[in-house]
XYZ file of N, CA, C and O in Angstrom:
884
model
N 102.866 94.222 90.042
C 101.957 93.981 91.149
C 101.143 92.720 90.865
O 100.532 92.609 89.813
N 101.146 91.760 91.796
C 100.455 90.504 91.554
C 98.943 90.669 91.677
O 98.431 91.706 92.115
N 98.207 89.610 91.309
C 96.743 89.688 91.269
C 96.137 89.914 92.641
O 95.134 90.617 92.783
N 96.741 89.314 93.664
C 96.213 89.488 95.021
C 96.224 90.958 95.424
O 95.232 91.502 95.924
N 97.360 91.623 95.180
C 97.467 93.034 95.554
C 96.648 93.927 94.631
O 96.139 94.968 95.052
N 96.494 93.531 93.369
C 95.642 94.290 92.459
C 94.190 94.256 92.932
O 93.495 95.271 92.939
N 93.730 93.085 93.323
C 92.353 92.942 93.811
C 92.147 93.730 95.101
O 91.108 94.368 95.290
N 93.146 93.680 95.981
C 93.037 94.443 97.224
C 93.003 95.939 96.933
O 92.261 96.688 97.570
N 93.793 96.359 95.964
C 93.812 97.766 95.578
C 92.446 98.223 95.086
O 91.999 99.334 95.383
N 91.776 97.394 94.299
C 90.458 97.745 93.775
C 89.453 97.929 94.909
O 88.631 98.845 94.887
N 89.530 97.046 95.899
C 88.632 97.151 97.050
C 88.916 98.430 97.836
O 87.997 99.171 98.205
N 90.209 98.701 98.078
C 90.602 99.898 98.837
C 90.205 101.163 98.083
O 89.739 102.140 98.683
N 90.363 101.155 96.748
C 90.023 102.322 95.941
C 88.552 102.700 96.116
O 88.207 103.883 96.235
N 87.678 101.696 96.144
C 86.252 101.957 96.332
C 85.980 102.520 97.725
O 85.167 103.432 97.891
N 86.673 101.981 98.710
C 86.474 102.466 100.080
C 86.977 103.900 100.241
O 86.383 104.690 100.975
N 88.093 104.223 99.574
C 88.642 105.573 99.662
C 87.636 106.612 99.184
O 87.505 107.698 99.760
N 86.908 106.275 98.122
C 85.947 107.220 97.547
C 84.571 107.151 98.199
O 83.681 107.918 97.851
N 84.402 106.232 99.143
C 83.121 106.095 99.833
C 83.064 107.090 100.991
O 83.088 106.729 102.169
N 83.024 108.367 100.637
C 83.011 109.455 101.617
C 81.651 110.137 101.577
O 81.165 110.524 100.503
N 81.024 110.285 102.728
C 79.681 110.874 102.798
C 79.608 111.913 103.913
O 80.458 111.959 104.803
N 78.595 112.758 103.826
C 78.230 113.688 104.900
C 79.426 114.510 105.396
O 79.736 114.555 106.580
N 80.114 115.161 104.475
C 81.239 116.016 104.854
C 80.720 117.326 105.444
O 79.875 117.987 104.859
N 81.225 117.680 106.605
C 80.835 118.923 107.267
C 82.090 119.657 107.735
O 83.101 119.039 108.049
N 82.013 120.974 107.750
C 83.119 121.800 108.222
C 82.768 122.355 109.595
O 81.737 123.010 109.757
N 83.593 122.085 110.607
C 83.313 122.556 111.959
C 84.404 123.466 112.490
O 85.416 123.722 111.818
N 84.207 123.955 113.690
C 85.199 124.815 114.328
C 86.359 123.975 114.847
O 86.202 122.814 115.213
N 87.510 124.586 114.895
C 88.713 123.879 115.322
C 88.706 123.652 116.840
O 88.506 124.595 117.602
N 88.924 122.418 117.301
C 88.983 122.155 118.747
C 90.351 122.509 119.306
O 91.385 122.124 118.748
N 90.378 123.237 120.395
C 91.655 123.695 120.948
C 92.467 122.550 121.548
O 93.659 122.694 121.808
N 91.827 121.392 121.782
C 92.542 120.265 122.382
C 92.942 119.214 121.345
O 93.144 118.049 121.664
N 93.069 119.611 120.091
C 93.449 118.665 119.039
C 94.808 118.033 119.341
O 95.759 118.740 119.681
N 94.918 116.697 119.214
C 96.214 116.039 119.438
C 97.141 116.135 118.220
O 98.288 115.713 118.279
N 96.632 116.683 117.120
C 97.382 116.669 115.863
C 98.033 118.000 115.522
O 99.172 118.030 115.047
N 97.331 119.083 115.742
C 97.887 120.393 115.396
C 97.614 121.392 116.511
O 96.645 121.272 117.256
N 98.498 122.379 116.615
C 98.381 123.401 117.650
C 98.605 124.775 117.033
O 99.714 125.109 116.640
N 97.541 125.583 116.935
C 97.710 126.929 116.375
C 98.184 127.917 117.445
O 97.738 127.872 118.591
N 99.104 128.772 117.074
C 99.582 129.813 117.976
C 99.740 131.104 117.192
O 99.826 131.092 115.960
N 99.779 132.212 117.904
C 100.081 133.508 117.299
C 101.407 133.986 117.860
O 101.578 134.093 119.080
N 102.357 134.254 116.977
C 103.689 134.683 117.390
C 103.790 136.202 117.259
O 103.507 136.757 116.188
N 104.184 136.826 118.354
C 104.387 138.275 118.368
C 105.896 138.537 118.377
O 106.640 137.906 119.134
N 106.352 139.437 117.531
C 107.781 139.735 117.513
C 108.015 141.142 116.953
O 107.126 141.754 116.370
N 109.222 141.631 117.186
C 109.591 142.943 116.678
C 110.723 142.754 115.670
O 111.709 142.071 115.943
N 110.561 143.344 114.491
C 111.565 143.238 113.433
C 111.792 144.613 112.821
O 110.829 145.278 112.413
N 113.038 145.001 112.781
C 113.393 146.312 112.247
C 112.617 147.416 112.954
O 112.171 148.392 112.349
N 112.441 147.218 114.270
C 111.774 148.222 115.074
C 110.262 148.242 114.951
O 109.603 149.103 115.543
N 109.678 147.305 114.198
C 108.227 147.286 114.001
C 107.608 146.052 114.656
O 108.150 144.954 114.569
N 106.459 146.249 115.322
C 105.731 145.146 115.937
C 105.042 144.321 114.847
O 104.384 144.870 113.964
N 105.211 142.994 114.911
C 104.594 142.119 113.919
C 103.960 140.915 114.594
O 104.313 140.554 115.725
N 103.028 140.283 113.878
C 102.417 139.048 114.362
C 102.364 138.061 113.197
O 102.327 138.453 112.029
N 102.369 136.773 113.547
C 102.268 135.724 112.529
C 101.552 134.524 113.137
O 101.906 134.066 114.222
N 100.535 134.037 112.445
C 99.787 132.868 112.914
C 100.434 131.593 112.375
O 100.694 131.471 111.169
N 100.683 130.657 113.278
C 101.414 129.434 112.950
C 100.633 128.223 113.456
O 99.995 128.277 114.507
N 100.714 127.138 112.692
C 100.120 125.874 113.111
C 101.253 124.865 113.303
O 101.948 124.517 112.353
N 101.443 124.423 114.537
C 102.462 123.430 114.851
C 101.860 122.035 114.687
O 100.787 121.751 115.234
N 102.541 121.177 113.940
C 102.069 119.804 113.767
C 103.234 118.837 113.931
O 104.385 119.253 114.076
N 102.930 117.544 113.905
C 103.969 116.532 114.089
C 105.011 116.603 112.967
O 104.669 116.832 111.806
N 106.256 116.373 113.318
C 107.269 116.152 112.295
C 106.958 114.835 111.587
O 106.153 114.024 112.066
N 107.596 114.604 110.443
C 107.267 113.408 109.670
C 108.473 112.883 108.906
O 109.512 113.544 108.824
N 108.301 111.690 108.363
C 109.285 111.118 107.449
C 108.586 110.840 106.124
O 107.388 110.561 106.084
N 109.347 110.932 105.055
C 108.851 110.576 103.732
C 109.870 109.656 103.079
O 111.074 109.770 103.359
N 109.399 108.741 102.239
C 110.313 107.775 101.631
C 110.071 107.681 100.136
O 108.950 107.407 99.698
N 111.141 107.920 99.359
C 111.112 107.647 97.922
C 111.434 106.167 97.770
O 112.527 105.724 98.115
N 110.474 105.390 97.275
C 110.620 103.934 97.194
C 110.718 103.509 95.731
O 109.829 103.832 94.927
N 111.783 102.774 95.404
C 111.958 102.302 94.037
C 112.124 100.791 94.035
O 113.018 100.248 94.692
N 111.229 100.105 93.309
C 111.303 98.660 93.173
C 112.238 98.344 92.005
O 111.903 98.584 90.840
N 113.425 97.802 92.321
C 114.423 97.555 91.283
C 114.082 96.317 90.450
O 114.616 96.141 89.350
N 113.194 95.459 90.972
C 112.792 94.278 90.209
C 111.971 94.669 88.998
O 112.200 94.197 87.882
N 111.008 95.551 89.223
C 110.107 95.935 88.128
C 110.340 97.344 87.621
O 109.589 97.853 86.797
N 111.395 98.005 88.153
C 111.751 99.352 87.709
C 110.584 100.332 87.849
O 110.235 101.062 86.930
N 109.975 100.319 89.023
C 108.823 101.187 89.276
C 108.986 101.914 90.603
O 109.505 101.357 91.583
N 108.533 103.155 90.623
C 108.402 103.893 91.874
C 107.149 103.400 92.582
O 106.108 103.197 91.950
N 107.236 103.215 93.898
C 106.100 102.752 94.690
C 105.528 103.951 95.438
O 106.197 104.546 96.290
N 104.291 104.284 95.118
C 103.637 105.472 95.669
C 102.322 105.082 96.330
O 101.890 103.929 96.257
N 101.684 106.043 96.963
C 100.418 105.756 97.639
C 99.382 106.825 97.291
O 99.722 107.979 97.011
N 98.128 106.403 97.315
C 97.000 107.317 97.155
C 96.094 107.194 98.370
O 95.864 106.098 98.878
N 95.571 108.332 98.811
C 94.612 108.314 99.903
C 93.793 109.598 99.910
O 94.157 110.586 99.257
N 92.684 109.572 100.631
C 91.840 110.758 100.752
C 92.412 111.655 101.833
O 92.616 111.231 102.977
N 92.675 112.905 101.474
C 93.226 113.891 102.394
C 92.210 115.019 102.598
O 91.946 115.807 101.683
N 91.630 115.120 103.801
C 90.645 116.176 104.057
C 91.174 117.573 103.769
O 90.434 118.433 103.272
N 92.457 117.822 104.063
C 93.018 119.158 103.817
C 93.053 119.464 102.329
O 92.765 120.593 101.898
N 93.410 118.459 101.516
C 93.431 118.657 100.066
C 92.023 118.895 99.543
O 91.813 119.711 98.636
N 91.063 118.199 100.119
C 89.664 118.387 99.717
C 89.186 119.789 100.108
O 88.555 120.493 99.311
N 89.511 120.191 101.328
C 89.088 121.503 101.824
C 89.642 122.632 100.960
O 88.991 123.659 100.756
N 90.846 122.439 100.411
C 91.468 123.460 99.567
C 90.689 123.688 98.277
O 90.848 124.730 97.632
N 89.851 122.728 97.896
C 89.064 122.844 96.664
C 87.690 123.481 96.896
O 86.949 123.710 95.939
N 87.356 123.753 98.154
C 86.049 124.309 98.477
C 86.096 125.834 98.520
O 87.138 126.423 98.798
N 84.973 126.491 98.246
C 84.928 127.958 98.394
C 85.074 128.343 99.861
O 84.837 127.523 100.753
N 85.448 129.591 100.123
C 85.714 130.036 101.491
C 84.507 129.884 102.408
O 84.633 129.468 103.548
N 83.341 130.260 101.913
C 82.133 130.188 102.750
C 81.167 129.187 102.142
O 80.656 129.392 101.045
N 80.956 128.101 102.863
C 80.041 127.079 102.375
C 79.365 126.417 103.576
O 80.021 126.024 104.535
N 78.036 126.360 103.544
C 77.280 125.780 104.644
C 77.079 124.279 104.451
O 77.329 123.478 105.343
N 76.602 123.931 103.276
C 76.387 122.527 102.963
C 77.222 122.148 101.740
O 77.284 122.892 100.769
N 77.862 120.992 101.818
C 78.741 120.566 100.739
C 78.004 119.614 99.811
O 77.537 118.557 100.227
N 77.891 120.009 98.554
C 77.262 119.185 97.525
C 78.322 118.227 96.980
O 79.232 118.637 96.264
N 78.209 116.947 97.320
C 79.226 115.976 96.925
C 79.210 115.666 95.434
O 80.151 115.072 94.920
N 78.151 116.069 94.749
C 78.140 115.928 93.294
C 78.955 117.049 92.645
O 79.654 116.839 91.673
N 78.847 118.238 93.231
C 79.598 119.376 92.726
C 81.054 119.311 93.181
O 81.977 119.695 92.451
N 81.269 118.833 94.408
C 82.605 118.702 94.977
C 82.817 117.244 95.388
O 82.717 116.900 96.566
N 83.089 116.357 94.430
C 83.221 114.924 94.725
C 84.443 114.635 95.588
O 85.426 115.382 95.570
N 84.395 113.558 96.377
C 85.521 113.191 97.236
C 86.828 112.991 96.478
O 87.908 113.129 97.050
N 86.752 112.694 95.189
C 87.969 112.481 94.398
C 88.868 113.718 94.387
O 90.078 113.612 94.152
N 88.298 114.907 94.671
C 89.104 116.128 94.744
C 90.137 116.052 95.867
O 91.154 116.747 95.832
N 89.858 115.223 96.868
C 90.751 115.116 98.014
C 91.670 113.912 97.977
O 92.388 113.651 98.946
N 91.657 113.170 96.882
C 92.533 112.003 96.754
C 93.868 112.442 96.161
O 93.909 112.999 95.066
N 94.934 112.218 96.892
C 96.250 112.689 96.472
C 97.205 111.531 96.222
O 97.101 110.469 96.834
N 98.149 111.759 95.320
C 99.229 110.815 95.050
C 100.446 111.292 95.829
O 100.866 112.444 95.682
N 101.012 110.419 96.667
C 102.054 110.848 97.586
C 103.185 109.832 97.686
O 103.055 108.692 97.241
N 104.258 110.267 98.333
C 105.293 109.345 98.770
C 104.786 108.582 99.978
O 103.924 109.071 100.714
N 105.316 107.412 100.204
C 105.093 106.717 101.469
C 105.599 107.637 102.573
O 106.709 108.171 102.491
N 104.802 107.845 103.620
C 105.190 108.808 104.652
C 104.412 108.546 105.936
O 103.425 107.810 105.945
N 104.854 109.189 107.013
C 104.149 109.073 108.278
C 104.685 110.056 109.292
O 105.808 110.561 109.165
N 103.885 110.322 110.315
C 104.286 111.288 111.337
C 105.245 110.652 112.339
O 105.270 109.436 112.525
N 106.026 111.495 112.967
C 106.953 111.051 114.007
C 106.215 111.144 115.344
O 106.172 112.206 115.973
N 105.620 110.033 115.742
C 104.850 110.016 116.985
C 105.321 108.908 117.916
O 104.611 108.522 118.844
N 106.526 108.371 117.651
C 107.091 107.328 118.504
C 108.520 107.720 118.876
O 109.205 108.419 118.128
N 108.981 107.262 120.027
C 110.343 107.538 120.479
C 111.278 106.505 119.864
O 111.749 105.583 120.523
N 111.498 106.653 118.552
C 112.333 105.731 117.805
C 113.189 106.532 116.830
O 112.819 107.651 116.461
N 114.313 105.975 116.384
C 115.093 106.658 115.344
C 114.237 106.870 114.099
O 113.364 106.051 113.785
N 114.502 107.950 113.382
C 113.684 108.271 112.214
C 113.702 107.146 111.174
O 112.690 106.877 110.532
N 114.842 106.492 111.024
C 114.917 105.426 110.025
C 114.019 104.254 110.410
O 113.461 103.575 109.538
N 113.845 104.019 111.703
C 112.950 102.944 112.138
C 111.493 103.312 111.896
O 110.668 102.457 111.567
N 111.167 104.589 112.049
C 109.813 105.041 111.730
C 109.569 104.902 110.237
O 108.495 104.487 109.794
N 110.591 105.211 109.441
C 110.480 105.046 107.990
C 110.270 103.571 107.631
O 109.472 103.245 106.744
N 110.967 102.682 108.308
C 110.787 101.238 108.081
C 109.346 100.819 108.385
O 108.741 100.046 107.637
N 108.815 101.322 109.497
C 107.434 100.995 109.877
C 106.449 101.453 108.811
O 105.517 100.723 108.443
N 106.644 102.674 108.318
C 105.728 103.212 107.319
C 105.824 102.441 106.001
O 104.814 102.200 105.343
N 107.034 102.060 105.615
C 107.210 101.279 104.391
C 106.467 99.958 104.505
O 105.827 99.503 103.553
N 106.546 99.330 105.679
C 105.866 98.064 105.910
C 104.344 98.240 105.929
O 103.612 97.493 105.281
N 103.869 99.239 106.687
C 102.430 99.430 106.857
C 101.749 99.899 105.578
O 100.668 99.411 105.224
N 102.355 100.866 104.900
C 101.703 101.461 103.738
C 101.949 100.687 102.449
O 101.028 100.519 101.639
N 103.180 100.223 102.260
C 103.541 99.612 100.980
C 103.740 98.104 101.038
O 103.787 97.448 99.991
N 103.887 97.549 102.234
C 104.013 96.106 102.372
C 105.417 95.560 102.211
O 105.604 94.344 102.165
N 106.421 96.440 102.133
C 107.803 95.987 101.938
C 108.556 95.968 103.267
O 108.427 96.897 104.077
N 109.350 94.932 103.454
C 110.217 94.819 104.632
C 111.654 95.064 104.194
O 112.219 94.292 103.421
N 112.245 96.149 104.683
C 113.608 96.509 104.308
C 114.409 96.810 105.567
O 113.892 97.414 106.514
N 115.677 96.417 105.600
C 116.513 96.712 106.774
C 116.856 98.194 106.832
O 116.825 98.900 105.820
N 117.206 98.645 108.026
C 117.560 100.059 108.205
C 118.733 100.450 107.317
O 118.816 101.585 106.842
N 119.640 99.499 107.074
C 120.824 99.791 106.258
C 120.475 100.099 104.805
O 121.300 100.667 104.079
N 119.268 99.738 104.376
C 118.868 99.990 102.987
C 118.383 101.419 102.773
O 118.253 101.869 101.630
N 118.126 102.134 103.863
C 117.590 103.495 103.771
C 118.718 104.511 103.696
O 119.658 104.472 104.498
N 118.601 105.423 102.772
C 119.559 106.520 102.646
C 118.845 107.836 102.948
O 117.810 108.140 102.337
N 119.367 108.582 103.899
C 118.762 109.883 104.196
C 119.103 110.866 103.088
O 120.260 110.999 102.690
N 118.092 111.545 102.587
C 118.296 112.544 101.543
C 118.474 113.925 102.153
O 119.476 114.606 101.937
N 117.489 114.349 102.973
C 117.525 115.708 103.517
C 116.436 115.862 104.574
O 115.460 115.106 104.594
N 116.636 116.820 105.464
C 115.585 117.254 106.384
C 115.258 118.702 106.053
O 116.166 119.529 105.925
N 113.976 119.014 105.897
C 113.591 120.385 105.570
C 112.407 120.812 106.426
O 111.694 119.981 106.991
N 112.222 122.110 106.521
C 111.210 122.684 107.404
C 110.073 123.304 106.606
O 110.248 123.750 105.480
N 108.919 123.361 107.248
C 107.783 124.048 106.657
C 107.931 125.548 106.812
O 108.645 126.032 107.690
N 107.283 126.299 105.925
C 107.297 127.760 106.013
C 105.849 128.239 105.944
O 104.924 127.448 105.971
N 105.660 129.527 105.845
C 104.299 130.041 105.822
C 103.657 129.848 107.179
O 104.160 130.319 108.195
N 102.564 129.098 107.233
C 101.858 128.879 108.499
C 102.163 127.521 109.121
O 101.726 127.245 110.228
N 102.877 126.652 108.409
C 103.142 125.314 108.923
C 104.474 125.225 109.640
O 105.529 125.483 109.049
N 104.456 124.872 110.929
C 105.682 124.718 111.718
C 105.944 123.228 111.892
O 105.417 122.593 112.809
N 106.729 122.650 111.005
C 106.997 121.213 111.047
C 108.263 120.903 110.263
O 108.732 121.731 109.474
N 108.811 119.726 110.495
C 109.978 119.256 109.757
C 109.661 117.900 109.141
O 108.942 117.101 109.726
N 110.226 117.636 107.965
C 110.136 116.315 107.364
C 111.528 115.857 106.958
O 112.314 116.638 106.415
N 111.809 114.599 107.238
C 113.063 113.989 106.812
C 112.755 113.012 105.693
O 111.897 112.139 105.833
N 113.458 113.175 104.586
C 113.208 112.367 103.399
C 114.282 111.289 103.253
O 115.473 111.569 103.382
N 113.822 110.061 102.998
C 114.712 108.925 102.792
C 114.513 108.354 101.390
O 113.490 108.574 100.755
N 115.517 107.575 100.963
C 115.411 106.813 99.719
C 115.703 105.354 100.031
O 116.625 105.040 100.795
N 114.905 104.445 99.455
C 115.140 103.027 99.662
C 114.807 102.263 98.388
O 113.861 102.608 97.672
N 115.626 101.271 98.097
C 115.368 100.380 96.971
C 114.854 99.047 97.511
O 115.399 98.508 98.480
N 113.806 98.525 96.885
C 113.197 97.271 97.317
C 113.108 96.314 96.134
O 113.301 96.711 94.982
N 112.794 95.056 96.439
C 112.592 94.046 95.406
C 111.243 93.379 95.621
O 110.620 93.531 96.681
N 110.804 92.619 94.635
C 109.543 91.888 94.785
C 109.595 90.937 95.973
O 108.589 90.742 96.668
N 110.761 90.333 96.228
C 110.896 89.383 97.324
C 110.711 90.046 98.690
O 110.386 89.376 99.674
N 110.891 91.365 98.748
C 110.743 92.089 100.014
C 109.291 92.481 100.285
O 108.979 93.024 101.345
N 108.401 92.195 99.332
C 106.980 92.525 99.503
C 106.301 91.399 100.265
O 105.652 90.524 99.693
N 106.450 91.421 101.594
C 106.003 90.317 102.443
C 104.809 90.665 103.328
O 104.377 89.836 104.127
N 104.283 91.869 103.208
C 103.149 92.299 104.031
C 102.048 92.844 103.119
O 102.313 93.241 101.977
N 100.805 92.903 103.604
C 99.699 93.381 102.760
C 99.835 94.839 102.330
O 99.483 95.201 101.220
N 100.348 95.696 103.229
C 100.395 97.125 102.926
C 98.998 97.722 103.008
O 98.055 97.108 103.509
N 98.859 98.947 102.529
C 97.552 99.586 102.537
C 97.229 100.369 103.786
O 96.115 100.859 103.950
N 98.196 100.493 104.698
C 97.968 101.268 105.906
C 97.654 100.405 107.112
O 97.372 99.212 106.987
N 97.725 101.022 108.293
C 97.470 100.317 109.548
C 95.972 100.192 109.783
O 95.265 101.199 109.888
N 95.470 98.961 109.877
C 94.043 98.750 110.093
C 93.584 99.321 111.428
O 92.456 99.809 111.543
N 94.464 99.272 112.435
C 94.085 99.792 113.756
C 93.846 101.293 113.736
O 93.211 101.843 114.637
N 94.369 101.972 112.706
C 94.179 103.416 112.570
C 93.168 103.749 111.475
O 93.026 104.910 111.088
N 92.484 102.719 110.956
C 91.465 102.889 109.902
C 92.034 103.573 108.654
O 91.329 104.318 107.963
N 93.300 103.317 108.363
C 93.895 103.897 107.163
C 93.415 103.161 105.919
O 93.268 101.935 105.915
N 93.177 103.921 104.870
C 92.800 103.357 103.572
C 93.778 103.909 102.539
O 93.686 105.068 102.138
N 94.718 103.081 102.128
C 95.792 103.527 101.247
C 95.888 102.600 100.045
O 95.985 101.379 100.190
N 95.853 103.191 98.868
C 96.000 102.443 97.620
C 97.451 102.519 97.155
O 98.045 103.600 97.111
N 98.025 101.372 96.814
C 99.382 101.350 96.284
C 99.374 101.674 94.801
O 98.495 101.227 94.063
N 100.347 102.459 94.389
C 100.465 102.866 92.980
C 101.894 102.595 92.516
O 102.850 102.975 93.197
N 102.029 101.921 91.389
C 103.336 101.726 90.783
C 103.433 102.630 89.558
O 102.538 102.653 88.715
N 104.516 103.381 89.473
C 104.667 104.347 88.394
C 106.050 104.218 87.770
O 107.052 104.191 88.489
N 106.089 104.131 86.457
C 107.378 104.060 85.775
C 108.076 105.419 85.853
O 107.447 106.447 86.162
N 109.375 105.417 85.565
C 110.133 106.664 85.599
C 109.557 107.665 84.602
O 109.402 108.857 84.906
N 109.197 107.193 83.420
C 108.627 108.080 82.407
C 107.284 108.631 82.863
O 106.999 109.833 82.691
N 106.458 107.795 83.458
C 105.153 108.252 83.947
C 105.319 109.286 85.046
O 104.580 110.285 85.095
N 106.291 109.073 85.943
C 106.519 110.019 87.029
C 106.984 111.376 86.496
O 106.540 112.428 86.953
N 107.856 111.339 85.512
C 108.355 112.583 84.923
C 107.223 113.340 84.230
O 107.113 114.569 84.361
N 106.375 112.639 83.506
C 105.240 113.279 82.846
C 104.263 113.863 83.865
O 103.698 114.939 83.654
N 104.091 113.144 84.976
C 103.140 113.600 85.990
C 103.586 114.906 86.642
O 102.804 115.850 86.770
N 104.844 114.981 87.059
C 105.288 116.178 87.786
C 105.465 117.384 86.869
O 105.612 118.515 87.353
N 105.461 117.165 85.566
C 105.577 118.290 84.635
C 104.227 118.666 84.028
O 104.166 119.505 83.125
N 103.145 118.046 84.513
C 101.815 118.410 84.029
C 101.388 119.729 84.666
O 102.018 120.216 85.618
N 100.314 120.309 84.170
C 99.904 121.647 84.619
C 99.419 121.668 86.062
O 99.563 122.667 86.763
N 98.807 120.596 86.512
C 98.318 120.547 87.890
C 98.464 119.133 88.420
O 98.101 118.173 87.744
N 99.026 118.999 89.611
C 99.210 117.681 90.214
C 98.485 117.632 91.552
O 98.460 118.615 92.291
N 97.883 116.493 91.841
C 97.212 116.310 93.131
C 98.192 115.635 94.088
O 98.002 114.497 94.513
N 99.242 116.375 94.412
C 100.314 115.851 95.256
C 100.917 116.990 96.065
O 100.910 118.144 95.621
N 101.475 116.681 97.244
C 102.131 117.719 98.047
C 103.510 118.068 97.500
O 104.080 117.341 96.677
N 104.073 119.154 97.995
C 105.382 119.600 97.527
C 106.473 118.591 97.854
O 107.458 118.469 97.119
N 106.325 117.852 98.954
C 107.317 116.839 99.307
C 107.404 115.759 98.234
O 108.486 115.228 97.955
N 106.271 115.447 97.623
C 106.250 114.470 96.531
C 107.029 115.002 95.335
O 107.863 114.299 94.761
N 106.766 116.245 94.969
C 107.449 116.847 93.826
C 108.956 116.897 94.047
O 109.737 116.599 93.154
N 109.362 117.257 95.263
C 110.788 117.306 95.560
C 111.401 115.913 95.512
O 112.475 115.703 94.942
N 110.723 114.926 96.130
C 111.248 113.575 96.177
C 111.414 112.957 94.798
O 112.445 112.342 94.492
N 110.415 113.126 93.952
C 110.489 112.571 92.601
C 111.536 113.308 91.775
O 112.285 112.699 91.002
N 111.622 114.625 91.937
C 112.638 115.395 91.220
C 114.034 114.954 91.649
O 114.944 114.837 90.818
N 114.210 114.709 92.954
C 115.506 114.225 93.442
C 115.833 112.880 92.803
O 116.966 112.647 92.364
N 114.856 111.992 92.748
C 115.079 110.676 92.153
C 115.473 110.794 90.690
O 116.434 110.141 90.248
N 114.766 111.604 89.934
C 115.057 111.748 88.506
C 116.451 112.333 88.281
O 117.117 112.016 87.300
N 116.870 113.173 89.193
C 118.185 113.807 89.057
C 119.326 112.874 89.480
O 120.398 112.874 88.849
N 119.069 112.080 90.521
C 120.167 111.300 91.116
C 120.135 109.806 90.833
O 121.165 109.143 90.956
N 118.975 109.271 90.470
C 118.861 107.829 90.290
C 118.323 107.467 88.900
O 117.839 106.356 88.701
N 118.399 108.378 87.983
C 117.829 108.139 86.661
C 118.494 106.963 85.947
O 117.902 106.340 85.064
N 119.718 106.617 86.330
C 120.413 105.506 85.711
C 119.691 104.175 85.838
O 119.981 103.229 85.106
N 118.727 104.111 86.775
C 117.956 102.891 86.924
C 117.063 102.650 85.713
O 116.596 101.535 85.525
């Protein structure tokens, strides 16, 4: 990572942690992002119910820079990850006791499917916006599409793409029009393996699957 991007990363890192006045409110029924429903059904002759939250489908990308032999990852503040660290009943949040860093996660480059475009084109957009790399659609390899379980009703399609330093032609760091604050992280294969085998990781399951897939299928790099 060159000095320009290192300096930008330092600035973004400070902004990511500049979180104040966190409050927990009631869920708005007109949310454009998620839709909770209760499903009623009969199974084996018994009446059952299950609460489900429908959200946008998404794409995720395992990005490997073949020039420097590094995985390209992102860090950002995730309110859901932060909320998971809070006790069930809390009126006021003490940011010293529960610092914003609890909600900062290490993830794959990813984004929601909110445009009428092929999934690979959405993946290209996210790679450009978040990581700053410009790659043709032909460089993307689809790995798998999988569904959420439990309370999450969503699908994610995972891609793999190899990039070079010469393809790093954009600033990255997220879309400014959406107020995204994303820090780029470069991780060696050894560092990634050590991270996913540690006792606790601040990453979603899609990250663990993506990195495990890479270690299994692309370790020759």
